[in-house]
CSV table of C-alpha atoms in Angstrom, one decimal:
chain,number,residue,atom,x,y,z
A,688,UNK,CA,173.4,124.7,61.7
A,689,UNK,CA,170.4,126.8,63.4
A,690,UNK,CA,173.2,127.8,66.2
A,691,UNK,CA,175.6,128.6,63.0
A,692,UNK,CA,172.9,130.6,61.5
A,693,UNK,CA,171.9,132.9,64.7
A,694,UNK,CA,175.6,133.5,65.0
A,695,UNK,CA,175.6,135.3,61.7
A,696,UNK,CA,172.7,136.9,62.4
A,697,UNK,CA,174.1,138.9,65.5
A,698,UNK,CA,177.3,139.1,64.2
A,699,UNK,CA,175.3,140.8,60.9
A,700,UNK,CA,173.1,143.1,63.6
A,701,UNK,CA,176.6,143.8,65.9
A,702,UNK,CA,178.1,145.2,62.4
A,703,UNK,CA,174.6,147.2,61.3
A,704,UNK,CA,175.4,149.0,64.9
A,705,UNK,CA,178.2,149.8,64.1
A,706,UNK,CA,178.1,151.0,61.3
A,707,UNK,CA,175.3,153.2,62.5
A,708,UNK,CA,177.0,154.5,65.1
A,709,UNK,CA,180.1,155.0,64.1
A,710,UNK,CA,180.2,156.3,60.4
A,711,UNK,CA,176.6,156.9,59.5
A,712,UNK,CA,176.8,159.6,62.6
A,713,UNK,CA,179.5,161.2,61.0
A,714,UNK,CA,178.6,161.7,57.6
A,715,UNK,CA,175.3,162.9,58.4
A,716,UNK,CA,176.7,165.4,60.7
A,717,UNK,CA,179.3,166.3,57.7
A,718,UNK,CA,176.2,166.6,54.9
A,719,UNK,CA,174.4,169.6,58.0
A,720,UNK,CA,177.7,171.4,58.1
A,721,UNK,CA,178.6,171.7,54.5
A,722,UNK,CA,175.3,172.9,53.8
A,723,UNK,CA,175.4,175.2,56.7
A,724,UNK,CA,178.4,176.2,55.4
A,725,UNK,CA,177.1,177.2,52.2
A,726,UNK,CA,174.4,179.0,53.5
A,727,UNK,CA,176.7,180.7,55.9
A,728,UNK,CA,178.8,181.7,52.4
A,729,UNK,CA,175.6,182.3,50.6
A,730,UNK,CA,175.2,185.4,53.6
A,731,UNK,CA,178.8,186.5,52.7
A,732,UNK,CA,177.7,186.8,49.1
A,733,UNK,CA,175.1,188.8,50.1
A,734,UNK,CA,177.2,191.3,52.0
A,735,UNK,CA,180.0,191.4,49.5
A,736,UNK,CA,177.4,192.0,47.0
A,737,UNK,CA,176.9,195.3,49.2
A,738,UNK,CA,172.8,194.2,50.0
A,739,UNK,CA,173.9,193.8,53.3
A,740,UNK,CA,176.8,195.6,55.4
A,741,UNK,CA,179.5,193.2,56.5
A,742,UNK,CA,179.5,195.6,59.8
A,743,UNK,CA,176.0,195.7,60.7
A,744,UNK,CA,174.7,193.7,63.6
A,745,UNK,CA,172.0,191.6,61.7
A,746,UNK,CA,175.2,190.2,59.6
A,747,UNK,CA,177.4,189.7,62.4
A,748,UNK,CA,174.9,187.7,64.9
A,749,UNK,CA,173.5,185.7,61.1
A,750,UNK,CA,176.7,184.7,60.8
A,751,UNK,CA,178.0,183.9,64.1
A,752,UNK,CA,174.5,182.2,64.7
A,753,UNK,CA,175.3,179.8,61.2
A,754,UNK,CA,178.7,179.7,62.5
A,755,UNK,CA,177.2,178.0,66.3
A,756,UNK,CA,174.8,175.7,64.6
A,757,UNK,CA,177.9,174.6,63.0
A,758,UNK,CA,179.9,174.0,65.7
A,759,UNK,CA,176.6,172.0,67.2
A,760,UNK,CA,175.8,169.7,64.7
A,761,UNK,CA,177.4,166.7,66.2
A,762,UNK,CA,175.3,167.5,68.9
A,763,UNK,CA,172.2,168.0,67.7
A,764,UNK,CA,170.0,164.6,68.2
A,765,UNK,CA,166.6,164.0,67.9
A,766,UNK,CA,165.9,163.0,71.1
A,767,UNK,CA,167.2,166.1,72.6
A,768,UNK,CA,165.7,168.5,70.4
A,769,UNK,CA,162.3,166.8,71.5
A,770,UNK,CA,163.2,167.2,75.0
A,771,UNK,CA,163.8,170.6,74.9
A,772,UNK,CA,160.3,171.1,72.8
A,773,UNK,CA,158.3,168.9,75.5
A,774,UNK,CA,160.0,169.3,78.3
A,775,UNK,CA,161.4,172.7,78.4
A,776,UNK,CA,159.1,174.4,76.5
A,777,UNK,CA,157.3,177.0,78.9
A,778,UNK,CA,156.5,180.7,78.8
A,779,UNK,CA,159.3,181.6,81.3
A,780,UNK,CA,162.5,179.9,79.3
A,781,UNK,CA,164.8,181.1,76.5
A,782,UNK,CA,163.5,178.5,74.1
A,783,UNK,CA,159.6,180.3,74.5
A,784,UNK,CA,161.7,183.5,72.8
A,785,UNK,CA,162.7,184.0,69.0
A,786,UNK,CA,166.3,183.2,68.6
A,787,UNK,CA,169.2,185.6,67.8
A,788,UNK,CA,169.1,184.6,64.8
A,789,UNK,CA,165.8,185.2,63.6
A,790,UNK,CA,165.2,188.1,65.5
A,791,UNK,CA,168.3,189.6,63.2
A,792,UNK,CA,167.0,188.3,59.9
A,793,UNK,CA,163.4,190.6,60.7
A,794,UNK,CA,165.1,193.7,61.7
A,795,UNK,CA,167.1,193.6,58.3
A,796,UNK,CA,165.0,196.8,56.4
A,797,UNK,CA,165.0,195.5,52.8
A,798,UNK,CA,162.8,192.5,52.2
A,799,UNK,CA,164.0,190.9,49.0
A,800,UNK,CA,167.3,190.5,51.0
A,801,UNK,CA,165.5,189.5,54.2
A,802,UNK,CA,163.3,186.8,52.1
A,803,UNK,CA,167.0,186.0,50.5
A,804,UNK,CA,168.4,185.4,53.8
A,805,UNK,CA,165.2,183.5,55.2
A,806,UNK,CA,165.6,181.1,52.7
A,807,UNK,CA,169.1,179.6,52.7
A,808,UNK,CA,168.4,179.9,56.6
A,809,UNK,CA,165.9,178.1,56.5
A,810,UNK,CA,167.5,175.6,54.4
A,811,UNK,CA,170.5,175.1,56.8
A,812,UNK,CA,167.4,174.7,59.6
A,813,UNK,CA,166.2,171.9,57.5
A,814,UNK,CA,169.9,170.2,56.8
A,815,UNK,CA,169.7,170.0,60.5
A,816,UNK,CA,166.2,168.6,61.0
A,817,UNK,CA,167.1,165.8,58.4
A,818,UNK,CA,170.4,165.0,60.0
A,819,UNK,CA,169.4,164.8,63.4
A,820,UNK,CA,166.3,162.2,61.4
A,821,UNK,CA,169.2,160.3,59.8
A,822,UNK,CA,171.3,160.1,62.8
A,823,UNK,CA,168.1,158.6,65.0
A,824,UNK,CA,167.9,154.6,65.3
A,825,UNK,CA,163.6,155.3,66.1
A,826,UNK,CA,163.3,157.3,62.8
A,827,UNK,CA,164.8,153.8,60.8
A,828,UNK,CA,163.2,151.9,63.4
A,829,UNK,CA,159.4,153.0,62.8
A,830,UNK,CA,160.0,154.3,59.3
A,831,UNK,CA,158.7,151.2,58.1
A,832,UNK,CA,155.6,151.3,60.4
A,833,UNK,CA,154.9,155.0,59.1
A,834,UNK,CA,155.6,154.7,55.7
A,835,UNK,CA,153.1,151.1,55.4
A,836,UNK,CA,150.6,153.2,57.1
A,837,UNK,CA,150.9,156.3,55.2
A,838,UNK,CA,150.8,153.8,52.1
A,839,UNK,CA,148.0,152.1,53.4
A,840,UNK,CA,145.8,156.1,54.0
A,841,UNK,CA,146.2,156.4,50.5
A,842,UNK,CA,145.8,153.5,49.4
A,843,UNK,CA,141.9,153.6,51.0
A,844,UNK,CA,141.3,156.8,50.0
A,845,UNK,CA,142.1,155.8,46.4
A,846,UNK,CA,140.6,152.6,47.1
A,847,UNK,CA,137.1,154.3,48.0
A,848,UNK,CA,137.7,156.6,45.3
A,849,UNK,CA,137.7,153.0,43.1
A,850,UNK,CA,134.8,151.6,45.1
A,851,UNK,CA,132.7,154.6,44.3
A,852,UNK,CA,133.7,154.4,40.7
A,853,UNK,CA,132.5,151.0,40.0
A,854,UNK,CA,129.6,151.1,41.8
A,855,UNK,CA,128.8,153.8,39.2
A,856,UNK,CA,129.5,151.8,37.0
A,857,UNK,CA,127.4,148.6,38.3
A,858,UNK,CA,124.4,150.8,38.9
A,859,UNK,CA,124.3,152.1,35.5
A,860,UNK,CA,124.6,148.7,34.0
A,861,UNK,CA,122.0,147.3,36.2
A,862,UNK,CA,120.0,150.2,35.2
A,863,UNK,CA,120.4,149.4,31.4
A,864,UNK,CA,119.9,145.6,32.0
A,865,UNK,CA,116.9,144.2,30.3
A,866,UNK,CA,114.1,143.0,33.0
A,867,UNK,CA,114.1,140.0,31.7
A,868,UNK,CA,117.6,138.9,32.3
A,869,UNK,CA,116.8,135.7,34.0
A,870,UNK,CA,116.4,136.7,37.4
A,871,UNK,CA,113.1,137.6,38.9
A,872,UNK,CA,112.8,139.8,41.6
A,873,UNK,CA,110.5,139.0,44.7
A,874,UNK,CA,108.6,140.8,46.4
């Protein structure tokens, strides 16, 4: 039976895997794109709207640079991304200078459009960031660990926050206690 049992249990764990990395891969991957896509489209508007010239170079390279990230995203892993920050972050590399794309979105003259365009890029920057989460086994691995301890930081601080409280509370009522409750203090 315990043989029987341990059986399902890898068989269970085989199929988790595979699920993970097969499927879940791709439909995080799909959930980045579409909302790079609408942010890309969301830069369109923006130009079609005539805020922004479809022919001007901060356009073009916004767009092509949506349009790259795009064509990354099933690239784009956690691991890697956390390589090129340790590893390959130095003074002397391309990843130590602003990208294209942000270097066109602060040469772009008006700001309301330039805070416009900021914001859905930075909200394609962040599909990214939480796909490249989703898609890592470590971040479902130790999400339990963080998540107890982040559970367990607040609930001490709240906890002090309650010790504090009732000690109040104790010290005023031994304050308003009668001295001759019973117990006799010594000296």
């Amino acid at each position: 039976m315990i043989a029987f049992e341990a059986f399902i249990s890898v068989m269970v764990l085989i199929a988790l895997l595979l699920l993970f990395y097969g499927p879940w891969q791709s439909v995080c991957t799909d959930y980045a794109r579409q909302v790079m896509f609408e942010k890309r489209d969301a830069v369109f508007d923006i130009a079609a709207r005539g805020d922004l010239s479809f022919k001007s170079k901060e356009y073009r390279t916004i767009r092509a640079t949506l349009e790259s990230s795009i064509r990354f995203a099933h690239e784009a892993t956690l691991p890697r991304i956390v390589y090129y920050f340790v590893v390959l972050n130095t003074e002397d590399n391309a990843f130590s200078k602003p990208s294209a794309q942000s270097s066109a979105i602060s040469s772009i003259e008006d700001a309301r459009v330039r805070e416009e365009i900021e914001h859905f890029v930075r909200e394609a920057r962040m599909a990214m960031l939480w796909m490249m989460l989703a898609k890592s086994i470590w971040t479902w691995l130790l999400l339990p660990i963080v998540a107890i301890m982040v559970a367990a930081l607040f609930l001490f601080d709240h906890l002090m926050e309650w010790v504090t409280e009732a000690g109040e509370y104790v010290q005023v009522e031994a304050e308003k206690a009668p001295a001759h409750s019973g117990v006799h203090a010594r000296a």
